[in-house]
Short mmCIF file of C-alpha atoms and ligand atoms in Angstrom, two decimals:
data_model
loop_
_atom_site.label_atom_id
_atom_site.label_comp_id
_atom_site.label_asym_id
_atom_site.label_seq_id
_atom_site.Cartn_x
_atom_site.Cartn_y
_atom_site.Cartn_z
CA UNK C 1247 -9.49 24.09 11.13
CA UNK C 1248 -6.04 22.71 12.08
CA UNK C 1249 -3.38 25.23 11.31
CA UNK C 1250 -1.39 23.21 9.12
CA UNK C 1251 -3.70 21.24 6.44
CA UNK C 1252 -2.58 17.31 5.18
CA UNK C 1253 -5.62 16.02 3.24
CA UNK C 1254 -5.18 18.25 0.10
CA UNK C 1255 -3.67 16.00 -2.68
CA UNK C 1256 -1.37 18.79 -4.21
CA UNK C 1257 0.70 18.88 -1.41
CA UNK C 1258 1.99 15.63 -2.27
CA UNK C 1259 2.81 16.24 -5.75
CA UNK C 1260 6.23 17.51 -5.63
CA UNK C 1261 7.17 15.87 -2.64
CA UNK C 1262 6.19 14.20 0.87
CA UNK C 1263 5.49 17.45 3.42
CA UNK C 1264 7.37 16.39 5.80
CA UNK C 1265 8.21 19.86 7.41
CA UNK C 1266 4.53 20.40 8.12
CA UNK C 1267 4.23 16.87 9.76
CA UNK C 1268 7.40 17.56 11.77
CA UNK C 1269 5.82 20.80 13.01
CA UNK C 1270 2.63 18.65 13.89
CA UNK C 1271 4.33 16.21 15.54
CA UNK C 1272 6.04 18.68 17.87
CA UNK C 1273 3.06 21.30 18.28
CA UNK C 1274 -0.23 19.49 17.57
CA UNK C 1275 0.19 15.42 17.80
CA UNK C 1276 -3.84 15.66 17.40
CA UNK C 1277 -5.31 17.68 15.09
CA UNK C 1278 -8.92 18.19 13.30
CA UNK C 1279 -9.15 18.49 9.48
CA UNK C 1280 -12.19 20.06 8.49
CA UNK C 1281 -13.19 18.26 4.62
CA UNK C 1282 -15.65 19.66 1.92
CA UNK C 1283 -17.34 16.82 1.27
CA UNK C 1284 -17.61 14.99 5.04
CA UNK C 1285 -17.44 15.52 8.35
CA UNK C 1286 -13.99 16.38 8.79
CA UNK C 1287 -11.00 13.61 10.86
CA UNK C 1288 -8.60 13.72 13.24
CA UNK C 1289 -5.03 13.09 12.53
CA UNK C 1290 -2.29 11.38 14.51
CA UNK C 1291 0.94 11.52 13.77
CA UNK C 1292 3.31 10.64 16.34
CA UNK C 1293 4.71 7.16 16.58
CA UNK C 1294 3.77 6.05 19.54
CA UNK C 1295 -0.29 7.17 18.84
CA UNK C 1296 -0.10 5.32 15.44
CA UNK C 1297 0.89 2.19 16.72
CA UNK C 1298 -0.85 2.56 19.96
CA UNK C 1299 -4.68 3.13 17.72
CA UNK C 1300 -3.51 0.55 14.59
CA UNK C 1301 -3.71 -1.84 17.85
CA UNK C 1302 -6.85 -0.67 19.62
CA UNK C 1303 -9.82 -2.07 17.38
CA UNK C 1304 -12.49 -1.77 20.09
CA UNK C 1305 -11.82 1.90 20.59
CA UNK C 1306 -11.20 2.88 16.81
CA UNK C 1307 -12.98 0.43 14.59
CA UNK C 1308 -12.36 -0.52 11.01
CA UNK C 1309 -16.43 -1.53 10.25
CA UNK C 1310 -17.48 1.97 8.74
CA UNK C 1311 -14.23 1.74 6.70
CA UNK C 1312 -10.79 2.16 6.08
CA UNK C 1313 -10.39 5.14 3.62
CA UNK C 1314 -11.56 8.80 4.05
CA UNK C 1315 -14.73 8.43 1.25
CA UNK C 1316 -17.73 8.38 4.00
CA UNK C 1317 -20.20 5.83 3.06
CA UNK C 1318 -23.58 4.54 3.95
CA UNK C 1319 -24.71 1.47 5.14
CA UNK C 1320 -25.95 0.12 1.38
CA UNK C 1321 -22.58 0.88 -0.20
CA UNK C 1322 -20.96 -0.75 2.77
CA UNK C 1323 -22.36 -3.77 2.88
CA UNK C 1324 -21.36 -4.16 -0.65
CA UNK C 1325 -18.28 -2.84 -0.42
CA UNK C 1326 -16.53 -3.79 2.68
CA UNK C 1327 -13.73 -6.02 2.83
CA UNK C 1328 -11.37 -7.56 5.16
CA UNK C 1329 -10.01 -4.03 5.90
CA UNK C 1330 -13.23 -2.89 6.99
CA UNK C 1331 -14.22 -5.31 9.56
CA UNK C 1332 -13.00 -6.30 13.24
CA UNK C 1333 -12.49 -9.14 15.15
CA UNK C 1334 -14.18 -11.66 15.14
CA UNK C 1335 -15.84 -11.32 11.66
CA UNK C 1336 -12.44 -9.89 10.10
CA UNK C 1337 -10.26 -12.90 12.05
CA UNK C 1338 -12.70 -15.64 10.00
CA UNK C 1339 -11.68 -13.68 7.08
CA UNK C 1340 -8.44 -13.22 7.85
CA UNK C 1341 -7.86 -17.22 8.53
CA UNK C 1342 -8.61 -18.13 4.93
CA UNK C 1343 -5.61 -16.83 3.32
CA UNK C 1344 -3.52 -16.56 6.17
CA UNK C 1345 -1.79 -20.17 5.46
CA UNK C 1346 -1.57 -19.04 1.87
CA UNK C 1347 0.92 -16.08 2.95
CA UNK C 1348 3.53 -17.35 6.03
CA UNK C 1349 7.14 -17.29 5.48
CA UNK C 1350 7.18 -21.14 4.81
CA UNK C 1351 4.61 -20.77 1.56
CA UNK C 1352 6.48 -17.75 0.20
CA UNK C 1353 9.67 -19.13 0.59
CA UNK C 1354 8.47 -22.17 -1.69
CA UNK C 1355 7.96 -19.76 -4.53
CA UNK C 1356 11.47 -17.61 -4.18
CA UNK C 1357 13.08 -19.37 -6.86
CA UNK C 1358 10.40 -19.16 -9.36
CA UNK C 1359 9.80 -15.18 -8.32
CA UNK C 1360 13.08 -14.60 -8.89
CA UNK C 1361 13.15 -16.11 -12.38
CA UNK C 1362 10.72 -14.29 -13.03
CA UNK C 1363 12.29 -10.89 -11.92
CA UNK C 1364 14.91 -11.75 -13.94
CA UNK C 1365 13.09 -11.80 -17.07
CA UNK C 1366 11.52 -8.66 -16.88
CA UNK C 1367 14.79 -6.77 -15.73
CA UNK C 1368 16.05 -8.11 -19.21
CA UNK C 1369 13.24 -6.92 -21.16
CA UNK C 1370 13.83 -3.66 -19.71
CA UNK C 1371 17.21 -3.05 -20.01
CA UNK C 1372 17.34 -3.77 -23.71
CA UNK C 1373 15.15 -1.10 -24.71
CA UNK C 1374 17.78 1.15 -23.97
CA UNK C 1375 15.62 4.14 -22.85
CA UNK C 1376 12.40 3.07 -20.39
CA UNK C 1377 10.42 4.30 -17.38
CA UNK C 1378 11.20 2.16 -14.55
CA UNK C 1379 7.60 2.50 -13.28
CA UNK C 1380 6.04 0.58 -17.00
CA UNK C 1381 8.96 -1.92 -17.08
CA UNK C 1382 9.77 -2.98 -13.80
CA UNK C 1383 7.72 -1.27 -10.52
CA UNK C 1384 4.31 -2.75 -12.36
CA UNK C 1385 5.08 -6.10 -13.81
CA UNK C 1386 7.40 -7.30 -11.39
CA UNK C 1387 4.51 -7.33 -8.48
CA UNK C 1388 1.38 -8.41 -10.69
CA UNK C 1389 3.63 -11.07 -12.45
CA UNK C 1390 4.04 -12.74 -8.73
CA UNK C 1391 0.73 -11.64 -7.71
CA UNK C 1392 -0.75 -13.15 -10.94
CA UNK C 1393 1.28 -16.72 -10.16
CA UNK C 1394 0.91 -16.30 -6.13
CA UNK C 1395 -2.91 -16.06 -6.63
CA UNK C 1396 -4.01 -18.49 -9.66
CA UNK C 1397 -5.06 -15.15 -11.78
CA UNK C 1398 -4.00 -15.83 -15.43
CA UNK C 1399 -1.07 -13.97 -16.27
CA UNK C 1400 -3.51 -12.59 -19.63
CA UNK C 1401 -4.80 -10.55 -17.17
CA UNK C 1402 -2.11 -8.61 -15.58
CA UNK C 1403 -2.24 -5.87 -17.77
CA UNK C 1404 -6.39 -5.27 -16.37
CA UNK C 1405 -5.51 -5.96 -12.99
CA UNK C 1406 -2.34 -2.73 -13.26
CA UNK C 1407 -5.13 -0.55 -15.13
CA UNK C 1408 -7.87 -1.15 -12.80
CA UNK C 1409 -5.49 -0.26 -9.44
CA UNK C 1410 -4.07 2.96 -11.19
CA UNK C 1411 -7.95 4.04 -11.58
CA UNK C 1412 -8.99 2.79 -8.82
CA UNK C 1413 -6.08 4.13 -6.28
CA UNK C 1414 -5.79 7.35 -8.63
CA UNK C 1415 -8.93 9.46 -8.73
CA UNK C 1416 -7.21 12.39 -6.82
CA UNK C 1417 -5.10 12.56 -10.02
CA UNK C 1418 -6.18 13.96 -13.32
CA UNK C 1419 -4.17 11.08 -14.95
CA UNK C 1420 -6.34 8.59 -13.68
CA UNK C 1421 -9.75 10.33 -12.03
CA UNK C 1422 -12.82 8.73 -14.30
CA UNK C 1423 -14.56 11.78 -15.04
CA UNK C 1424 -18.00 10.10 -15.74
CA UNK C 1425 -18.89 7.59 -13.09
CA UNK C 1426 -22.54 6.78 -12.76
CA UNK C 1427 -24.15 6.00 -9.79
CA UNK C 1428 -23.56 2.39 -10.29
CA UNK C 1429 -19.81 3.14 -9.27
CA UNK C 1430 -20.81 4.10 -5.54
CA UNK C 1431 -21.25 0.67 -4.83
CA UNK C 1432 -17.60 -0.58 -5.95
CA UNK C 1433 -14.63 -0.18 -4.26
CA UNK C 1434 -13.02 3.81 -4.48
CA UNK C 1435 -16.65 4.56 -6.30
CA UNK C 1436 -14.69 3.76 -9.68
CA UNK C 1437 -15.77 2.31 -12.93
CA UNK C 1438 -12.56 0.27 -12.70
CA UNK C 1439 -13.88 -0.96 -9.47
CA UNK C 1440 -17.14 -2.06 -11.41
CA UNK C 1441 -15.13 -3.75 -13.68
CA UNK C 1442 -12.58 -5.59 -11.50
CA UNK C 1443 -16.13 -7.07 -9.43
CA UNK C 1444 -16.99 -8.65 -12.81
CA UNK C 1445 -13.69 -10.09 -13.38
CA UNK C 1446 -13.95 -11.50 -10.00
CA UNK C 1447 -17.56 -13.05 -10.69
CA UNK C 1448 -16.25 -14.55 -13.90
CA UNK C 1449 -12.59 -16.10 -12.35
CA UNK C 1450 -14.99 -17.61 -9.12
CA UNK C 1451 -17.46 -19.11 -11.94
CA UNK C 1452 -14.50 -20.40 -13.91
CA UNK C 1453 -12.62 -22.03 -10.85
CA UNK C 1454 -15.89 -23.31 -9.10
CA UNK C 1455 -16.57 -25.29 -12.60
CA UNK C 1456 -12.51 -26.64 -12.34
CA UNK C 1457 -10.94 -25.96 -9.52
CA UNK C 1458 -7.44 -25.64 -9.64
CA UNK C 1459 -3.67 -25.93 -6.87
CA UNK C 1460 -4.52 -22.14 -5.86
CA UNK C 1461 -5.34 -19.51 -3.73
CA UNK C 1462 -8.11 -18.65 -5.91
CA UNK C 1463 -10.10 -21.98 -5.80
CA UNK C 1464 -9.06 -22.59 -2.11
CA UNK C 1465 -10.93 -19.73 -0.87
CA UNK C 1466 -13.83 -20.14 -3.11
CA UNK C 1467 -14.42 -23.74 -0.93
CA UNK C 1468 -13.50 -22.92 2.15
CA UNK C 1469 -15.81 -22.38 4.92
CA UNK C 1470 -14.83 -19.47 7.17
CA UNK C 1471 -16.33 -20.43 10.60
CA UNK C 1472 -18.13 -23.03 9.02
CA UNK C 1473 -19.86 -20.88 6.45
CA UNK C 1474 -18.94 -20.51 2.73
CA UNK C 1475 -17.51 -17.06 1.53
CA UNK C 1476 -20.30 -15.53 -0.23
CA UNK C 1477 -20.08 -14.03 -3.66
CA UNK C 1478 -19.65 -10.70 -2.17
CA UNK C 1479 -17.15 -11.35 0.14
CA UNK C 1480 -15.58 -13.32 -2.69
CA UNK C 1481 -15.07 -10.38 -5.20
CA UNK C 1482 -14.00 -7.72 -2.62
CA UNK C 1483 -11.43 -10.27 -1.00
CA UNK C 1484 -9.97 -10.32 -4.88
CA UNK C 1485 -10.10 -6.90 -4.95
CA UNK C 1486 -8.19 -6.07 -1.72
CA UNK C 1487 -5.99 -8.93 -2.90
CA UNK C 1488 -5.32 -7.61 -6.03
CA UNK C 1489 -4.66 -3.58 -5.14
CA UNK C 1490 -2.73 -4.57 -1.38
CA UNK C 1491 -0.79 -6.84 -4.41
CA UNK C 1492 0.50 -4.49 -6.46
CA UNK C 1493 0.62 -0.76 -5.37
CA UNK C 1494 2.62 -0.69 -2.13
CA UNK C 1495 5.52 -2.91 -3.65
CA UNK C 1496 5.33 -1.10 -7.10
CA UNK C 1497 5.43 2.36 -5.30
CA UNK C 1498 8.47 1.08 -2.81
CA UNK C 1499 10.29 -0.17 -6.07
CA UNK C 1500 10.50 2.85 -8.11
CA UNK C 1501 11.43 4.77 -4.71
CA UNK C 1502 13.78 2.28 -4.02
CA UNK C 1503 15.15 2.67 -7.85
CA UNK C 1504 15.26 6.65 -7.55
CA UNK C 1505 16.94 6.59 -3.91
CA UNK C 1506 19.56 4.83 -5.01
CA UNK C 1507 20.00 6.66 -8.38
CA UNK C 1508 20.26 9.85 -6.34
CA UNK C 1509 23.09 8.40 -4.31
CA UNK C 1510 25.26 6.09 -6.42
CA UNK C 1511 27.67 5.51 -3.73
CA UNK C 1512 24.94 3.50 -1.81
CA UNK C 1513 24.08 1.62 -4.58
CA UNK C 1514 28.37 0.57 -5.52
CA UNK C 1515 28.25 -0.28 -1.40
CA UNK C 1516 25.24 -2.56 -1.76
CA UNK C 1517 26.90 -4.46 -4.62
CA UNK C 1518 30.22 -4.43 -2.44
CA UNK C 1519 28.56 -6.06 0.07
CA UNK C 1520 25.06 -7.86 -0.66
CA UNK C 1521 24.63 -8.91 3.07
CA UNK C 1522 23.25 -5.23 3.03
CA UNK C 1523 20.79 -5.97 1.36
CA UNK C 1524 17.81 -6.97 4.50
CA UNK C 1525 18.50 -3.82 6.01
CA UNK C 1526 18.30 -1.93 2.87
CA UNK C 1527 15.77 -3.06 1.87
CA UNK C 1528 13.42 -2.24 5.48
CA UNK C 1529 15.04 1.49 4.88
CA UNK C 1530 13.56 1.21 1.55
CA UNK C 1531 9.85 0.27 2.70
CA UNK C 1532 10.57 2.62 5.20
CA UNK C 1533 11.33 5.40 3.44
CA UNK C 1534 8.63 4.94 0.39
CA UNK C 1535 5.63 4.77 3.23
CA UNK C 1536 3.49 3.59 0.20
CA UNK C 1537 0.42 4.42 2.06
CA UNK C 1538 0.34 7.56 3.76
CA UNK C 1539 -2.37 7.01 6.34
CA UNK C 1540 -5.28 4.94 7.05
CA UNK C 1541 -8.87 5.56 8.77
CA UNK C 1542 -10.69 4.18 11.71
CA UNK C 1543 -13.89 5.72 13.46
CA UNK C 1544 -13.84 6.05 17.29
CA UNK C 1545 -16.39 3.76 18.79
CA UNK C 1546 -16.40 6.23 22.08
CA UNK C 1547 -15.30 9.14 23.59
CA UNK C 1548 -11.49 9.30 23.78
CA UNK C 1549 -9.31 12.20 25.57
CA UNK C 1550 -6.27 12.63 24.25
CA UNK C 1551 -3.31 15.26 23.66
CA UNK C 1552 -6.03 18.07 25.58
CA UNK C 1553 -8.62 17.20 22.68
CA UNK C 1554 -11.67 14.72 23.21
CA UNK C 1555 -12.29 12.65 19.68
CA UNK C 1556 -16.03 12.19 19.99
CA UNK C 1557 -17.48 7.99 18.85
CA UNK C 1558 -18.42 8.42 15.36
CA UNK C 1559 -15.42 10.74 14.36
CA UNK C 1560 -13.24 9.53 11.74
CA UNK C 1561 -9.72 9.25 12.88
CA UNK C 1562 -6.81 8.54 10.42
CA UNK C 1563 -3.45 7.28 11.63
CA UNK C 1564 -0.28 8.65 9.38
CA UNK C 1565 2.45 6.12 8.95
CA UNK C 1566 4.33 8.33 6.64
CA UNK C 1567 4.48 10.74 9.66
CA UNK C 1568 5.38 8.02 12.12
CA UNK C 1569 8.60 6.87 10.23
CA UNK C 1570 9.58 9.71 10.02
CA UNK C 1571 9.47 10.81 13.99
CA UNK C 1572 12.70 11.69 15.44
CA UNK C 1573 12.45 10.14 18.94
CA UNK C 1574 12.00 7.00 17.24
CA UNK C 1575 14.44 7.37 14.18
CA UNK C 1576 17.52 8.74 14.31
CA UNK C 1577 18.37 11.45 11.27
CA UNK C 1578 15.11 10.20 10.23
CA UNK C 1579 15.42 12.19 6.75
CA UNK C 1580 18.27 10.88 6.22
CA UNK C 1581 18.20 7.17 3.91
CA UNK C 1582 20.67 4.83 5.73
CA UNK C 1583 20.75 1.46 4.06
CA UNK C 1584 22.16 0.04 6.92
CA UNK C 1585 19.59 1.50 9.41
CA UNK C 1586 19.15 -1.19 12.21
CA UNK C 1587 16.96 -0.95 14.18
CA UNK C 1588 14.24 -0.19 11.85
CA UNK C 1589 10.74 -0.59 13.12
CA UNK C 1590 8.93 1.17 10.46
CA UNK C 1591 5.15 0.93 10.11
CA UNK C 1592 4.83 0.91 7.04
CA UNK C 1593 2.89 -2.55 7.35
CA UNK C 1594 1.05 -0.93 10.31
CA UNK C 1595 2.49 -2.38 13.53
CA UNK C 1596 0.58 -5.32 15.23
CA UNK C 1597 -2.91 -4.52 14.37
CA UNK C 1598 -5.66 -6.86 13.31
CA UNK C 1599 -4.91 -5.26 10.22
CA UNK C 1600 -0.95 -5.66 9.74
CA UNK C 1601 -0.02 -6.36 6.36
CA UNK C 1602 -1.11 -10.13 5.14
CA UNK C 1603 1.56 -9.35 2.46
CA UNK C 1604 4.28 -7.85 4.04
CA UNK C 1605 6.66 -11.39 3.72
CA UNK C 1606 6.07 -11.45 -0.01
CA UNK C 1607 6.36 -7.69 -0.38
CA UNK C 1608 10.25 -8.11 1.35
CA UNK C 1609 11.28 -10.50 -0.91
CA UNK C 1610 9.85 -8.50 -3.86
CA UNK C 1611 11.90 -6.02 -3.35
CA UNK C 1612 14.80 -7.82 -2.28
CA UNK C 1613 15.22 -10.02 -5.40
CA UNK C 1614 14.27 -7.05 -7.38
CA UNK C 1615 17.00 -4.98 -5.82
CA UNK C 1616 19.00 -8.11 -5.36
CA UNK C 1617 18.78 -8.59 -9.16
CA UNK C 1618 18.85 -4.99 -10.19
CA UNK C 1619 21.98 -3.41 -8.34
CA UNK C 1620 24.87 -5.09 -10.20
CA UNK C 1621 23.21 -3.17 -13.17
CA UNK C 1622 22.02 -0.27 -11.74
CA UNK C 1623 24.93 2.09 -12.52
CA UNK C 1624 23.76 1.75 -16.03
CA UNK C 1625 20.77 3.50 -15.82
CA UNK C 1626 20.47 7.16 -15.73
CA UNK C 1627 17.44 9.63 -15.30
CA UNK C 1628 16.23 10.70 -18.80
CA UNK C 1629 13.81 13.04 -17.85
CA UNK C 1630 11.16 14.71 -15.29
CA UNK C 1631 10.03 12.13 -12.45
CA UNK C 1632 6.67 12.26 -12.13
CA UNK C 1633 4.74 11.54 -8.84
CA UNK C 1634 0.66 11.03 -7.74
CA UNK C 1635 -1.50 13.17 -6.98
CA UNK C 1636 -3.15 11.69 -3.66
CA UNK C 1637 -3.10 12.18 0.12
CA UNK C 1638 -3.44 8.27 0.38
CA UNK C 1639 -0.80 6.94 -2.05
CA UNK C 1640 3.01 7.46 -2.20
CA UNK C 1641 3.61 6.53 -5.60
CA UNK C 1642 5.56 7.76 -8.71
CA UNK C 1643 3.88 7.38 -11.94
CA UNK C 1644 6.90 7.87 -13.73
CA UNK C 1645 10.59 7.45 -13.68
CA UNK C 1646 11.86 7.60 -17.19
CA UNK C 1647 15.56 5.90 -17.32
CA UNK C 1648 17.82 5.55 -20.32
CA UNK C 1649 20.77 2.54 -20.13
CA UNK C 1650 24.12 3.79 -20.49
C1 HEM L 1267 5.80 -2.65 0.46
C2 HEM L 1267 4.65 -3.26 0.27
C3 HEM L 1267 3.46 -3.17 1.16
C4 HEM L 1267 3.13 -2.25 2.12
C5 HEM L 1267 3.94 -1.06 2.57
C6 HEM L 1267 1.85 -2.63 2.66
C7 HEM L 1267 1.18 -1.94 3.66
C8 HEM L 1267 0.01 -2.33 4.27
C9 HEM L 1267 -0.64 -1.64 5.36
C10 HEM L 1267 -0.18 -0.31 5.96
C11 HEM L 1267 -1.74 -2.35 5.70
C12 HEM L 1267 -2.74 -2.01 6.83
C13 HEM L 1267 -2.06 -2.26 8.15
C14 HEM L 1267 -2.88 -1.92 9.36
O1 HEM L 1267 -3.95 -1.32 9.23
O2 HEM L 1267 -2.43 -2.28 10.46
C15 HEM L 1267 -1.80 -3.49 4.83
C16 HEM L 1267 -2.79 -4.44 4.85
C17 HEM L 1267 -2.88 -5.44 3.92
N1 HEM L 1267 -1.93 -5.81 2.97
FE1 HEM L 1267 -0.20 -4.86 2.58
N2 HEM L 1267 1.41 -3.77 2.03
C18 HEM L 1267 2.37 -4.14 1.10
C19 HEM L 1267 2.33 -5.23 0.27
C20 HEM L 1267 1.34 -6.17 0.26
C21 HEM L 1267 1.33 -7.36 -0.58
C22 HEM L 1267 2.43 -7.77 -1.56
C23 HEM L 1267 0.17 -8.00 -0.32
C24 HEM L 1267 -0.21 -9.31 -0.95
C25 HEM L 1267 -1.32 -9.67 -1.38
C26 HEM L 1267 -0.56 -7.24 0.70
C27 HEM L 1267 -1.80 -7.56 1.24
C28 HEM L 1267 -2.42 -6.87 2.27
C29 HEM L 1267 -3.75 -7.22 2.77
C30 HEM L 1267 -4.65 -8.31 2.25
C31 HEM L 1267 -4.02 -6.33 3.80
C32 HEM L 1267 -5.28 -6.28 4.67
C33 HEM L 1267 -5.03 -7.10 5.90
C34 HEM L 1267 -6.18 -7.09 6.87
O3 HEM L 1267 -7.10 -6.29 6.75
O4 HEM L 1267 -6.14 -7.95 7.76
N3 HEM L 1267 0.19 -6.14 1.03
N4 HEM L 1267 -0.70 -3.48 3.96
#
């Protein structure tokens, strides 16, 4: 057993541990985390490692997954998505919706997103009291996703209930008590996940009877490689789709909303002077982390930091440890809006796997910010700020506001 644990959930719930990751970074960059219920994973958590095995596929492989939940070959094959493959078979995936997400096609939809925005900033404010998380850090990234996709905007409220289940189950809040054994085979093990599968099913059925301009429809007919995605494939590319969507760049809001809160002076320079706003907005993503680590398996025998990671181990790579090194990031705990450089990995950092989303999920929070901060010194906190329980997740579940 390492001598400083990092996989049990509570330690997250007041805040991020960043002491103990500190300590790890300077006395044990690899460590081994024994688990009750699987084999145990290694942890790296030094910047240079995280990039460095986010890169190296061949030698620590997404295919047996991409969370810490061990799982057999039958609940694999249904479950895995594009996060759980490598190249080649995760490129032909990966091809599909690529042209749906480069800078050109999201810049097409800025105005629109931004309307958008707009809207439900209003809403909010003129309830007078509200928690940022239900008015703004939820809608404002399934609205976009909703239009970005083709997924009717009916079904927004669904698509935010079955994320929070499916991303929460470390959290009493959330954690379906009474799964069934049905559940194994959807993504997290979750009812929710059940249920999001059948949505899927019934949105391909819908669009394959009349197809429609969007993202939906387009990868319903195409051919990846030459062969059509199958239904499978179909409903856990929605899935990713729909979770990757929303969570990271609903979490990064609300952090974004309470950073600034906490230091008003930031927020009065930011509305001084918007140009600020790019590289406050990295130092936002950067200092949220929405997703604390991710998993790979070694596919051999790797000797490293004195230790040797035998193929088969699991081997998680902690971004919210990385952004936070000090050889990379100067003052690192400190939130600098006009940090530059800023090479976060928050995305990950040239991997296979780095971030389909991550152009969108800037100029989320840029208009949001961009459209928030002239009124921001009207809000004030109106009560406790709660956050998740989860050694995966960085998220706040609520941030209760009133308008002054
Ligand atoms: C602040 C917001 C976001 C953060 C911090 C974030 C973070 C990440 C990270 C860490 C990864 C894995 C990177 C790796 O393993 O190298 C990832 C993958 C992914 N993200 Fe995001 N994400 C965000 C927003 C979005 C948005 C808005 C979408 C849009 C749909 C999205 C879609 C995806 C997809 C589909 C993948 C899997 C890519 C693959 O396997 O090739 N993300 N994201």
């Amino acid at each position: 057993m390492a001598l400083i644990d990092i996989a049990d959930p509570d330690l997250y719930v007041e805040s991020v541990p960043h002491e103990r990751f500190r300590w790890l970074r300077h006395e044990e960059p690899l460590s081994f985390h024994e688990e009750e219920d699987g084999a145990g994973f290694w942890a790296f958590v030094r910047y240079d490692d995280v990039v460095e095995v986010g890169r190296d596929w061949r030698r620590f492989s997404s295919v047996w997954g991409s969370s810490l939940e061990e799982l057999d070959e039958e609940q694999l094959a249904v479950r895995r998505s594009m996060l759980d493959l490598d190249p080649p078979a995760h490129t032909r995936l990966r091809r599909l919706v690529g042209p749906g997400f480069t800078p050109k096609v999201i810049k097409t939809y800025e105005t629109a997103f931004r309307l958008l925005t707009k809207e439900v900033l209003a809403k909010a404010f003129a309830r007078g009291e509200f928690d940022v998380v239900e008015e703004i850090s939820k809608p404002v990234p399934v609205l976009w996703l909703c239009r970005h996709l083709g997924v009717p905007e009916s079904a927004a409220q669904r698509l935010i209930d079955w994320t929070d289940r499916m991303l929460g189950q470390s959290d009493p809040d959330y954690a379906e008590l009474d799964r069934g054994p049905e559940a194994r085979y959807a993504p997290f093990g979750t009812i929710a996940g059940l249920e999001a599968y059948e949505y899927a099913a019934g949105l391909a059925a819908a669009r394959r009877d009349e197809p429609k301009p969007d993202i939906i429809t387009e990868l319903l007919f195409a051919e990846a490689g030459g062969d059509p995605l199958s239904d499978d494939e179909f409903k856990n590319f929605f899935t990713v789709l729909m979770i990757a969507g929303q969570e990271a760049s609903r979490h990064s809001i609300s952090q974004g909303v309470l950073a600034l809160l906490e230091r008003p002076e930031l927020a009065a320079r930011l509305v001084e002077d918007p140009s600020l706003i790019t590289t406050a907005t990295e130092e936002i993503i950067r200092w949220t982390t929405p997703i604390y680590q991710f998993r790979r398996t070694a596919t051999e025998e790797v000797a490293i930091h004195g230790k040797v990671i035998k193929a088969g181990d699991k081997v998680t790579i902690w971004y919210i440890s990385a952004n936070f090194d000090e050889t990379v990031f100067t003052d690192p705990l400190n939130f600098d809006i006009t940090r530059h450089p800023n090479e976060h990995v928050s995305f990950g950092k040239g991997g296979p796997h780095y971030c389909l989303g991550a152009g969108l999920a800037r100029l989320q929070v840029q208009v949001t910010f961009g459209e928030l901060l002239p009124d921001l010194h009207r809000l004030e906190l109106n009560g406790p700020v709660e956050r998740l329980r989860s050694n995966f997740i960085h998220g706040i579940k609520k941030l209760p506001v009133k308008v002054i």
